[in-house]
mmCIF file of C-alpha atoms in Angstrom:
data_model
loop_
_atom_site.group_PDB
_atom_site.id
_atom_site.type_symbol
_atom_site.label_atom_id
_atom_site.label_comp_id
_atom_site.label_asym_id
_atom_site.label_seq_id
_atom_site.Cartn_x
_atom_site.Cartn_y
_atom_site.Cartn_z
ATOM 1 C CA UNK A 1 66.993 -92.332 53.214
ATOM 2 C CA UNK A 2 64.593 -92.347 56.339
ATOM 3 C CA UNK A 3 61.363 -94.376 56.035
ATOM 4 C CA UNK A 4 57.800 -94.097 57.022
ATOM 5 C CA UNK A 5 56.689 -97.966 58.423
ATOM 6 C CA UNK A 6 53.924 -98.857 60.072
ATOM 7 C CA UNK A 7 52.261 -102.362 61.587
ATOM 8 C CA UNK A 8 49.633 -102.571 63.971
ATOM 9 C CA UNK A 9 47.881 -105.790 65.933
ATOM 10 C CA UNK A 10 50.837 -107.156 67.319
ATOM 11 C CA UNK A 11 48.581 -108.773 70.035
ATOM 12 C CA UNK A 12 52.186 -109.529 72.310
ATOM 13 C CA UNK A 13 50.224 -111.699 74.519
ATOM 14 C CA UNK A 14 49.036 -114.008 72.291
ATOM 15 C CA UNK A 15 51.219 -117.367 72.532
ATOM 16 C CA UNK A 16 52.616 -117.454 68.841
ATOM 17 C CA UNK A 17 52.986 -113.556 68.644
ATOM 18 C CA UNK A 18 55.754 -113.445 71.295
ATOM 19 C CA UNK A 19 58.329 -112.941 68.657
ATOM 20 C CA UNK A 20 56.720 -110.451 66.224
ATOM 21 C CA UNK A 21 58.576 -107.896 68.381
ATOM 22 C CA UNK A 22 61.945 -109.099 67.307
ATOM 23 C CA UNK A 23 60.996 -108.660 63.809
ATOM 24 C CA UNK A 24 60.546 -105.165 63.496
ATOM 25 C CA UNK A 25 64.107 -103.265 62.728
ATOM 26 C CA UNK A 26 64.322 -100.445 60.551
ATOM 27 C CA UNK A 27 66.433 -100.455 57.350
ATOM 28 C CA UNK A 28 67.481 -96.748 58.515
ATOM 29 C CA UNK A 29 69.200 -95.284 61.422
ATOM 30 C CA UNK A 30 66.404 -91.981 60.602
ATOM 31 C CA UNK A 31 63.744 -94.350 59.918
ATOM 32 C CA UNK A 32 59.974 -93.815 62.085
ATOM 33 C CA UNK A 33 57.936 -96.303 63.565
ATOM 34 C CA UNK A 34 53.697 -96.181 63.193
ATOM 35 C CA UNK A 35 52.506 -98.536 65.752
ATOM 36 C CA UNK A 36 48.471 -98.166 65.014
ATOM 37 C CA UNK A 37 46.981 -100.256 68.084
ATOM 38 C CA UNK A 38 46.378 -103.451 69.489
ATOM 39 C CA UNK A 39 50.430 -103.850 70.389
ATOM 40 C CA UNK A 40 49.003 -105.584 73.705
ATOM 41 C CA UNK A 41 45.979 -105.816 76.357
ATOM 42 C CA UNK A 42 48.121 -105.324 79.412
ATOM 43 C CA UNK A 43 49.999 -101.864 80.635
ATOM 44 C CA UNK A 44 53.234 -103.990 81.546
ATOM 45 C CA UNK A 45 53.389 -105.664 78.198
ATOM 46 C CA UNK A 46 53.647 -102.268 76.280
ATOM 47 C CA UNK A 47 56.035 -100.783 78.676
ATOM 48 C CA UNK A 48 58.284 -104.296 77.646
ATOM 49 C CA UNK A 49 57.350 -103.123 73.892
ATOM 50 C CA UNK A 50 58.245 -99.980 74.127
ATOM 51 C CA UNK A 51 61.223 -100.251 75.957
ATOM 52 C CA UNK A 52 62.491 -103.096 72.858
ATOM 53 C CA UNK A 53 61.511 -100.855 70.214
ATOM 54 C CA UNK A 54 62.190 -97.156 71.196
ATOM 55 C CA UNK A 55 65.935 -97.606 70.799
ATOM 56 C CA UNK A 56 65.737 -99.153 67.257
ATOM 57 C CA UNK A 57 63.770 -96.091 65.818
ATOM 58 C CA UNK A 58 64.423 -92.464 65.213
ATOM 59 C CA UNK A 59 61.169 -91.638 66.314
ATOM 60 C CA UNK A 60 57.814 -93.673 67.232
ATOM 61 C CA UNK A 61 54.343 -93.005 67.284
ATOM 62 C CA UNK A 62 51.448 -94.737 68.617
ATOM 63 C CA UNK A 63 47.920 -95.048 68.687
ATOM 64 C CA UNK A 64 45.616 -97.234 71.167
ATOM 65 C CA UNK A 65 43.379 -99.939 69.995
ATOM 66 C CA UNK A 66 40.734 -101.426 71.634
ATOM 67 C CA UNK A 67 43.180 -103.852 73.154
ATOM 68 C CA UNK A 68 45.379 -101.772 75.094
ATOM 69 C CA UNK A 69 42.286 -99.982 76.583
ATOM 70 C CA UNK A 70 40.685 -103.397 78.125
ATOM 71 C CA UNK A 71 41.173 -103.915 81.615
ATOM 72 C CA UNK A 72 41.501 -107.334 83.045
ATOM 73 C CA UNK A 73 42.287 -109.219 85.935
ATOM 74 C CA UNK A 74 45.732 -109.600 85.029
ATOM 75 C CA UNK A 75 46.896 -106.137 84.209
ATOM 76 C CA UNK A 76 48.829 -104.797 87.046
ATOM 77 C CA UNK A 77 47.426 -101.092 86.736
ATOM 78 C CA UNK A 78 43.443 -101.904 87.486
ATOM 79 C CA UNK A 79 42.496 -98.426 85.722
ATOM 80 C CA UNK A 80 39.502 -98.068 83.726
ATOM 81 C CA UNK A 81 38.007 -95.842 80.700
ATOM 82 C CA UNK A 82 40.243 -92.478 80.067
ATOM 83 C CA UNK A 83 42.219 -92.831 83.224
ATOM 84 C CA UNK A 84 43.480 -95.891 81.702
ATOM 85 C CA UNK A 85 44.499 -94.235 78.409
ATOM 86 C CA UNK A 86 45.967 -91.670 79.831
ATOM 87 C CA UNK A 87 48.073 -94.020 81.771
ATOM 88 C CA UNK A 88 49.198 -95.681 78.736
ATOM 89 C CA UNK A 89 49.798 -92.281 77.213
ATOM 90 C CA UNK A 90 52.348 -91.454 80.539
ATOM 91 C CA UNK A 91 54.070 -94.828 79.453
ATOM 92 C CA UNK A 92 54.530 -93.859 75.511
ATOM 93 C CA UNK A 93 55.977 -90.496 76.851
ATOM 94 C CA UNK A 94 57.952 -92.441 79.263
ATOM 95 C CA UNK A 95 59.819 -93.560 76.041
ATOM 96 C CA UNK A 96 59.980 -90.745 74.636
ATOM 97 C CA UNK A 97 57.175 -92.125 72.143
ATOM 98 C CA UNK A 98 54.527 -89.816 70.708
ATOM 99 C CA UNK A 99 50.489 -89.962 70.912
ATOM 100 C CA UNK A 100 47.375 -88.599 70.272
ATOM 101 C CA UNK A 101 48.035 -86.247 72.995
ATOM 102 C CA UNK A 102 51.344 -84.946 71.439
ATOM 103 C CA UNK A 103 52.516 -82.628 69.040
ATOM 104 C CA UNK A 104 52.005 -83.572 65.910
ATOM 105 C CA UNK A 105 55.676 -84.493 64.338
ATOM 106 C CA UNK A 106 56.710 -83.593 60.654
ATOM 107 C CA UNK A 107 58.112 -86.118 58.601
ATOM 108 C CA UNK A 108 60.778 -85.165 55.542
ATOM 109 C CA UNK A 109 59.621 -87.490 52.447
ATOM 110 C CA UNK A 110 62.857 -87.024 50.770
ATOM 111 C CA UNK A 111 60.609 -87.367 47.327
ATOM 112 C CA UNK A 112 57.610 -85.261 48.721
ATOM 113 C CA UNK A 113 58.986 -83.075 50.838
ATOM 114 C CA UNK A 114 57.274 -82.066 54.690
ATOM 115 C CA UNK A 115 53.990 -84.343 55.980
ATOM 116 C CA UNK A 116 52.561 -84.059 59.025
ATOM 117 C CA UNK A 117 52.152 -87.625 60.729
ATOM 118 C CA UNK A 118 48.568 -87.306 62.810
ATOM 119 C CA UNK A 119 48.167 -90.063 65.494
ATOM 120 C CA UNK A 120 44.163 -89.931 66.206
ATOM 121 C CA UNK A 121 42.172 -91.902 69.052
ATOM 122 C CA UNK A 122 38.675 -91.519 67.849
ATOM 123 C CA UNK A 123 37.096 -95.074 69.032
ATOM 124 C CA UNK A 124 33.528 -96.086 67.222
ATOM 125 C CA UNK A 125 30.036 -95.123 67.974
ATOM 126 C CA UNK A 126 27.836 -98.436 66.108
ATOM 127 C CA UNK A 127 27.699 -96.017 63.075
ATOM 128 C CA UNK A 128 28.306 -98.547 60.644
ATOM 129 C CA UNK A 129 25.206 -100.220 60.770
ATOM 130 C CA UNK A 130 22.885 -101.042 57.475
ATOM 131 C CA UNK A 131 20.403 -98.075 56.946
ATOM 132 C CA UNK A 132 16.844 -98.205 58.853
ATOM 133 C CA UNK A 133 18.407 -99.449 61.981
ATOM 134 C CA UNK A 134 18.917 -97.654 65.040
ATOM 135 C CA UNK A 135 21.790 -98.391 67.305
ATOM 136 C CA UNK A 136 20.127 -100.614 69.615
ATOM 137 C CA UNK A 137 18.246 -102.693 66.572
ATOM 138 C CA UNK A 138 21.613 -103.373 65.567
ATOM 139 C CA UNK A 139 23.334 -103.989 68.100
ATOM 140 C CA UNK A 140 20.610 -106.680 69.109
ATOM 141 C CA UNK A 141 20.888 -108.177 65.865
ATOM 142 C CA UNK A 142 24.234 -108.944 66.072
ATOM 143 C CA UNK A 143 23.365 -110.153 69.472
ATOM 144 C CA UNK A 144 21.073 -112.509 67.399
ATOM 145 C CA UNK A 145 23.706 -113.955 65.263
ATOM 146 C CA UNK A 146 26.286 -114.269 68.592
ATOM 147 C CA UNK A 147 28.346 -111.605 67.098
ATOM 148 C CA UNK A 148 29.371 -109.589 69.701
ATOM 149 C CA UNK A 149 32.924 -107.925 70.708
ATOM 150 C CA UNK A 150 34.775 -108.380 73.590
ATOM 151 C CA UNK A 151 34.746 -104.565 74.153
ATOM 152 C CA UNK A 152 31.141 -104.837 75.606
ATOM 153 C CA UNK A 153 32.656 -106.455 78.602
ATOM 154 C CA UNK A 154 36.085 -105.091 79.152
ATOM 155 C CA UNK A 155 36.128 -101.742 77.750
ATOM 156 C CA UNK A 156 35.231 -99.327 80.141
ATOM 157 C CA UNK A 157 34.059 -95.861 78.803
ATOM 158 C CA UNK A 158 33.925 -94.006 82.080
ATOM 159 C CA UNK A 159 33.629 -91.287 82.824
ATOM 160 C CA UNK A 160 31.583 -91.359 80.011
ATOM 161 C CA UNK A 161 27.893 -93.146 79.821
ATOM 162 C CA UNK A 162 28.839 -94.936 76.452
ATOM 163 C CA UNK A 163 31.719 -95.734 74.225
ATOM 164 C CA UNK A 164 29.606 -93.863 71.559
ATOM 165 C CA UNK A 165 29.653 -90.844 74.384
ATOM 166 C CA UNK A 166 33.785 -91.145 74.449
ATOM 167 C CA UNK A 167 34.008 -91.302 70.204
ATOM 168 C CA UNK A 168 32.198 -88.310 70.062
ATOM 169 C CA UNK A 169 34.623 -86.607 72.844
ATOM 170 C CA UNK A 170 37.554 -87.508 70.743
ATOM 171 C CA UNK A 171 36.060 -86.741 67.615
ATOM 172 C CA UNK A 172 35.994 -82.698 69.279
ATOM 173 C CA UNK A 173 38.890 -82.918 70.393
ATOM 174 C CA UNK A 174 40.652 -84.188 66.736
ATOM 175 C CA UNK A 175 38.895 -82.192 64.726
ATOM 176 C CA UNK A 176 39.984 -79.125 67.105
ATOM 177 C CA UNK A 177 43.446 -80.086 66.441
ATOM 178 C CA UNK A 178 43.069 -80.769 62.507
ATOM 179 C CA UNK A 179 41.343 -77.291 62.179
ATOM 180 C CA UNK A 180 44.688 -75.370 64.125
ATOM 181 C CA UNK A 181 46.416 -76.979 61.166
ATOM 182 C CA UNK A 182 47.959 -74.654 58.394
ATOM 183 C CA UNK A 183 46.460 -74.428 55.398
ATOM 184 C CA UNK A 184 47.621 -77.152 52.670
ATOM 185 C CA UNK A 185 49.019 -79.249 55.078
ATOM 186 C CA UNK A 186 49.798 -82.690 53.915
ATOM 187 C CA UNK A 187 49.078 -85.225 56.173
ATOM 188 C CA UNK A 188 49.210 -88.855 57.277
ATOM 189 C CA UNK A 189 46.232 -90.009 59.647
ATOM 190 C CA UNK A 190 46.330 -92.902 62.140
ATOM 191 C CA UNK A 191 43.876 -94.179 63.843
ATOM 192 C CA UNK A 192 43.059 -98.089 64.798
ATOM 193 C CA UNK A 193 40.057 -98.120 63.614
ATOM 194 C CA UNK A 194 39.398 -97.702 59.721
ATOM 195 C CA UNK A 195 38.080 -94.358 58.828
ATOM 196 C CA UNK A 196 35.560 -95.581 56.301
ATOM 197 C CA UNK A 197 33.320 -98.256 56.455
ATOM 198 C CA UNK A 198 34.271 -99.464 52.937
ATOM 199 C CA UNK A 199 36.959 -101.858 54.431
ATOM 200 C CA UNK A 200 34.882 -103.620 56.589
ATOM 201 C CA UNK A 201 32.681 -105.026 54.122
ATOM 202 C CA UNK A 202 35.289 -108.037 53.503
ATOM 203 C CA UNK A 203 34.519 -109.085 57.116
ATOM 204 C CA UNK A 204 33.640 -112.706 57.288
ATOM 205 C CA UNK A 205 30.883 -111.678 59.714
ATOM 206 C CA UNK A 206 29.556 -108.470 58.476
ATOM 207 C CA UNK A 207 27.557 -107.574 61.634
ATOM 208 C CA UNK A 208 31.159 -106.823 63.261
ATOM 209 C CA UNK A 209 31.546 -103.602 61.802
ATOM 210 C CA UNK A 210 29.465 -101.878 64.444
ATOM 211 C CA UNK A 211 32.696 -102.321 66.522
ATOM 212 C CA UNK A 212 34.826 -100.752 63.326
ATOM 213 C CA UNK A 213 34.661 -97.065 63.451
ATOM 214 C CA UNK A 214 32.166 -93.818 62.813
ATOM 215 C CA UNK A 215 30.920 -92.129 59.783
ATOM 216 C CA UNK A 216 31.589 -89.050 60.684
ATOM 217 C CA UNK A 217 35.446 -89.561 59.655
ATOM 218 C CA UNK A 218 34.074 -90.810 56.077
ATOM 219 C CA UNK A 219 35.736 -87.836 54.161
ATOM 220 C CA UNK A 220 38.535 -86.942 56.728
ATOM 221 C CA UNK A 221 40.990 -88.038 54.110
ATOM 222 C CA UNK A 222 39.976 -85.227 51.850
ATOM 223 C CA UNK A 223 38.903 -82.482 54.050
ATOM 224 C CA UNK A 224 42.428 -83.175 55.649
ATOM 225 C CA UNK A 225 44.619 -83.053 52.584
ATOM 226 C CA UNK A 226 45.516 -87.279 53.182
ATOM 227 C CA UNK A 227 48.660 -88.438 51.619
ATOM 228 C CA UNK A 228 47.533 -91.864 53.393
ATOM 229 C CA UNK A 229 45.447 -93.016 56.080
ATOM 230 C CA UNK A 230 46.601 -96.055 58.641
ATOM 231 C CA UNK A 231 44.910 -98.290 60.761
ATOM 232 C CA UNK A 232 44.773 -101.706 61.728
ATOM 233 C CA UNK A 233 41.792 -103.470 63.539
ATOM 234 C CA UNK A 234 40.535 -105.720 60.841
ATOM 235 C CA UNK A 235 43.314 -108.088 60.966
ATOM 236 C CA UNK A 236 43.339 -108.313 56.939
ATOM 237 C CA UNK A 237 46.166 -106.507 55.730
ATOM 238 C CA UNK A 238 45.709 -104.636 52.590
ATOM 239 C CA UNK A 239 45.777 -101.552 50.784
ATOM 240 C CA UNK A 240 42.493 -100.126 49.368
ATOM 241 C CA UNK A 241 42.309 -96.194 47.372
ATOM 242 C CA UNK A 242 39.502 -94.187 48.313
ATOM 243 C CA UNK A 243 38.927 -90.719 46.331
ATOM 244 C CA UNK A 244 42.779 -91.724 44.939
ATOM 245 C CA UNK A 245 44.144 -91.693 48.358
ATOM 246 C CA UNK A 246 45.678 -94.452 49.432
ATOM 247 C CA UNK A 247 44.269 -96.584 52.925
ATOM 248 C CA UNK A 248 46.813 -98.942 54.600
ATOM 249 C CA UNK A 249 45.704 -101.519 56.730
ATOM 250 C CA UNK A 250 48.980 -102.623 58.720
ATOM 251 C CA UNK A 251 47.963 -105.195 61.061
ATOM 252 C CA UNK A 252 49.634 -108.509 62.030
ATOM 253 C CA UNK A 253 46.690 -110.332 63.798
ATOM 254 C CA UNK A 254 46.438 -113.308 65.905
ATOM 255 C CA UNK A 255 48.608 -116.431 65.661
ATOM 256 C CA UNK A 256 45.527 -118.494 64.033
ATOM 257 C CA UNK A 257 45.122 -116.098 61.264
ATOM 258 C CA UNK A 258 48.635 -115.758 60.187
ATOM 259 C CA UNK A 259 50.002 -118.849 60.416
ATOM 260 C CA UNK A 260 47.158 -119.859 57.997
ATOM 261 C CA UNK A 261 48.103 -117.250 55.363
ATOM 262 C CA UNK A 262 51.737 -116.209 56.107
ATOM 263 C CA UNK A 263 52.727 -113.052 57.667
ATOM 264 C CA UNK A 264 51.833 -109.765 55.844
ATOM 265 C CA UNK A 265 55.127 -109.778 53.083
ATOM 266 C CA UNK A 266 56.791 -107.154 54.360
ATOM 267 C CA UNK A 267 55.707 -107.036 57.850
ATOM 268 C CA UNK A 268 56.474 -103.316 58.027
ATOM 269 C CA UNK A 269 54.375 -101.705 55.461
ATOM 270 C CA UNK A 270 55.880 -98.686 54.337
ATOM 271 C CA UNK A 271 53.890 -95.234 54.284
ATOM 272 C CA UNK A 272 56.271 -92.514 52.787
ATOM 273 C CA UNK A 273 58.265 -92.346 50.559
ATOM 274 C CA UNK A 274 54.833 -93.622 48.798
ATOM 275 C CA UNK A 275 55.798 -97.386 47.606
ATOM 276 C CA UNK A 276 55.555 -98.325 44.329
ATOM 277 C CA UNK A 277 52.908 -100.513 44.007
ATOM 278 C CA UNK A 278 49.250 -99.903 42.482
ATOM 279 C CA UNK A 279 45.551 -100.615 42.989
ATOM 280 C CA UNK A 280 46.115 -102.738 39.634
ATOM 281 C CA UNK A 281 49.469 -104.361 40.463
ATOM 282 C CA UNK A 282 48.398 -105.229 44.059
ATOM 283 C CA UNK A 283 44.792 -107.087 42.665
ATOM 284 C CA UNK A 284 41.360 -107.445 43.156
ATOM 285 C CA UNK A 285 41.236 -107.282 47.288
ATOM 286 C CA UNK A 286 44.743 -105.399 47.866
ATOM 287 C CA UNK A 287 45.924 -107.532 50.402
ATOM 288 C CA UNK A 288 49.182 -108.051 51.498
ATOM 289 C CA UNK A 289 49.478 -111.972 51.885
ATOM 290 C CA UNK A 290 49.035 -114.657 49.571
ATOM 291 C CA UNK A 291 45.148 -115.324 48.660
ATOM 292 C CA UNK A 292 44.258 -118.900 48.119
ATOM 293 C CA UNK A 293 43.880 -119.097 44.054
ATOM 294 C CA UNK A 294 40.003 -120.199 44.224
ATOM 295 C CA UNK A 295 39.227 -116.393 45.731
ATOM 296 C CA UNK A 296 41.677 -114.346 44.433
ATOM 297 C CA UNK A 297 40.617 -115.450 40.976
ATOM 298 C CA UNK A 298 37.263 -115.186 41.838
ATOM 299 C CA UNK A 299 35.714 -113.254 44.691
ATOM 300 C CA UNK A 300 31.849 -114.436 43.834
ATOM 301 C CA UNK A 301 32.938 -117.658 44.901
ATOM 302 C CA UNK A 302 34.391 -115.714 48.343
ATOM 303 C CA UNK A 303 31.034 -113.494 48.935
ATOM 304 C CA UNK A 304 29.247 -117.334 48.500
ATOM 305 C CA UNK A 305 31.588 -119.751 50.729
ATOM 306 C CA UNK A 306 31.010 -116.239 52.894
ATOM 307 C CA UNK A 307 27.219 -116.218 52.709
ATOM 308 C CA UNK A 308 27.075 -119.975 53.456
ATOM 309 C CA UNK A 309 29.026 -119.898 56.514
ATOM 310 C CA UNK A 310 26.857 -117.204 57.878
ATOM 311 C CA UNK A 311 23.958 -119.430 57.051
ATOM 312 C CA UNK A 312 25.118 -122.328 58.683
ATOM 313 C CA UNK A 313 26.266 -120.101 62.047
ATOM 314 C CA UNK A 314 22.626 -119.368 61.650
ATOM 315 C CA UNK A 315 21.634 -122.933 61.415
ATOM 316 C CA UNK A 316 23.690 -123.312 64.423
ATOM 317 C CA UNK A 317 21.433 -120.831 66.469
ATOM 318 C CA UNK A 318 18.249 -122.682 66.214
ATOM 319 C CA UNK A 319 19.173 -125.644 66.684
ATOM 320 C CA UNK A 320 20.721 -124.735 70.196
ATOM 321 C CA UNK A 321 17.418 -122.851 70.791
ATOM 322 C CA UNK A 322 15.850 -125.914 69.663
ATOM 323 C CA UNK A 323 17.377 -128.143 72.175
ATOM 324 C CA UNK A 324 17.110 -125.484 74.390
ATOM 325 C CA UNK A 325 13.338 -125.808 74.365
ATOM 326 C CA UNK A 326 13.733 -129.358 74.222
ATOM 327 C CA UNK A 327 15.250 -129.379 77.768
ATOM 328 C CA UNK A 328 13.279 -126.811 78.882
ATOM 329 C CA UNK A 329 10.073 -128.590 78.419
ATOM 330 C CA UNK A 330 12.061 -132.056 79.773
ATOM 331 C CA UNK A 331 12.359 -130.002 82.898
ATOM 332 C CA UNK A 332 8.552 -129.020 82.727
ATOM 333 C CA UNK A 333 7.408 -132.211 82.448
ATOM 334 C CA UNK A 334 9.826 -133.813 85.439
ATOM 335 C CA UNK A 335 12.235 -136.136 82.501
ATOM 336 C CA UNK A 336 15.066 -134.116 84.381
ATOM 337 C CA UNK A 337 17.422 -131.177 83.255
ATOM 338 C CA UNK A 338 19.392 -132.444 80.576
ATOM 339 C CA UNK A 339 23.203 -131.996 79.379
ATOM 340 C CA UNK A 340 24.377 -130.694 76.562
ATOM 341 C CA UNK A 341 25.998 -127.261 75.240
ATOM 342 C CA UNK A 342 24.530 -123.774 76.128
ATOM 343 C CA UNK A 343 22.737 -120.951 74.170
ATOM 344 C CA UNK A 344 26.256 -119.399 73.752
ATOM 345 C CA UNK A 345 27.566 -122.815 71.800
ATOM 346 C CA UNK A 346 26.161 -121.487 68.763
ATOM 347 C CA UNK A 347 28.406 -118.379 68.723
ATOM 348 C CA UNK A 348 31.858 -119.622 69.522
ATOM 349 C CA UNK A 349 33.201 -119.691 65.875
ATOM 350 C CA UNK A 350 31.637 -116.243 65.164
ATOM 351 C CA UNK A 351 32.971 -114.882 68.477
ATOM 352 C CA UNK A 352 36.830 -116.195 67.881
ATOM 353 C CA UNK A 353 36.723 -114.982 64.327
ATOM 354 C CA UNK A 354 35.954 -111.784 64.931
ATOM 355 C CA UNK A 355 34.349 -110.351 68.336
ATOM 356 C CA UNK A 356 38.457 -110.062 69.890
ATOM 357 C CA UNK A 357 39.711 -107.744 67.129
#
């Protein structure tokens, strides 16, 4: 019987995540392969990927992250914004892979019958933000806290002004290719980033979700006849039901998270045939790892352990701006320029926790 599986965040380059590769096998010579972003940050390292995995699968489809779109000093292929997805997209086709920019394939769910898998690259645009605040009011506040993602710095939008400019492109451009669609076609839709904001609000630093997604894709799994949606980015894998359809976040993460918590059990999560498991069977946050007793069997003492750590992050700010001041006015007043950590100091947890997702 062929199989639906999907994972996501494999993160490749990370020392601990080296092996996650040699993990993945299917249980099916007909089996398919969802790999929903964040595989790697370099073009050579998905290329190695790629080349492991192709011949394992009968077919694979992938989706970029926010990862595999940064550009650093050490990827050999120095392209930036779209010309560097589209050079990633060259490699996936390489490999006979599929993408965003590819037909749209048709899986047989031996139970369900024909669904058409729908690989989307649709990016973010700082929608999920609380209500009153523009774009830049949030994106300063998060600034505030030292919550900010690595994507400010090395993810190039060109030749668009804004990442928020290059979501709305793609947004077009997927919802052109969703409306050529037959009618009552049943679908599966991928993208990296979560399609509603609902998933984000588990976040240990809340303020990350401007980096999470758009609300314009908030009833995509209705107005597009969803027999699941996929994505990764959060680096909390679970399964959450939305309007009875069912949301599967397939990620791995980074060596720090899962060797805390064990890696998600099984590390492929299967899409279709739809598993068996429930909203009520699967428990209170739907995850797919083992939550320490003292939160799973009760989550008001999570959202408080949660609250106080963003409290004492914030305690953390002023008193760096405090001794900021302090060795500002040493300076003034000739006593000399100090030592001691910088006004970034007071971000670092915040920024490892969440800002490289």
């Amino acid at each position: 019987m062929a199989n639906l599986w999907a994972i996501s965040d494999l993160h490749v380059g990370h020392r601990g995540n080296e092996g996650v590769v040699d993990k993945i096998w299917p249980t099916s010579p007909d089996d398919w392969l969802i790999l929903a972003g964040d595989v790697c940050e370099r073009t050579d390292q998905l290329d190695e990927v790629l080349t492991a995995l192709a011949p394992r699968f009968e077919k694979i489809i992938w989706v970029p992250g926010n990862h595999e779109l940064y550009t650093t000093s050490k990827d050999p292929m120095q392209v930036f914004g779209e010309a560097r997805y589209d050079h990633l997209v060259e490699i996936c086709r390489h490999h006979g892979v599929l993408t965003p920019e590819d037909p749209f394939p048709v899986f047989e769910d031996p139970d369900a019958g024909p669904v058409t898998v729908v690989p989307m690259f649709l990016l973010y645009d700082y929608t999920f933000r609380d209500e009153g605040l523009t774009t830049l009011q949030a994106l300063a506040r998060a600034k505030e806290k030292s919550v900010v993602a690595t994507d400010e710095f090395l993810l190039s939008p060109e030749p668009y002004a804004t990442r928020d400019a290059w979501c709305r492109a793609r947004l077009e451009y997927t919802r052109r290719r969703l409306a050529a669609l037959p009618a009552g076609t049943r679908t599966v839709l991928v993208n990296h980033w979560p399609l509603r904001r609902e998933p984000t609000e588990v976040l240990f630093y809340p303020d990350f979700a401007l980096w999470c997604g758009t609300v314009e894709t908030a009833d995509w799994h209705r107005t597009y006849n969803a027999e699941a949606a996929v994505y990764g980015h959060l680096h909390i894998p679970r399964t959450t039901w939305y309007d009875g359809v069912r949301f599967e976040e397939v990620s791995v993460g980074y060596p720090r998270e899962w060797q805390e918590r064990g890696l998600p059990e099984p590390l492929l999560r299967r899409i279709l045939p739809a598993p068996a498991y429930t909203e009520e069977s699967l428990g209170h946050y739907g995850v797919h790892f083992e939550v320490d007793p003292k939160y799973r069997d009760d989550p008001e003492r999570f959202a408080a352990e949660r609250a106080a750590a963003q409290e004492r992050l914030s305690d953390r700010r002023v008193a760096a701006r405090e001794r900021i001041a302090e060795r500002r006015a040493a300076r003034e007043s000739g006593a000399g320029p100090g030592r001691g950590g910088g006004p970034g100091d007071s971000g670092r947890a915040a920024r490892e926790k969440e800002s490289e997702k």
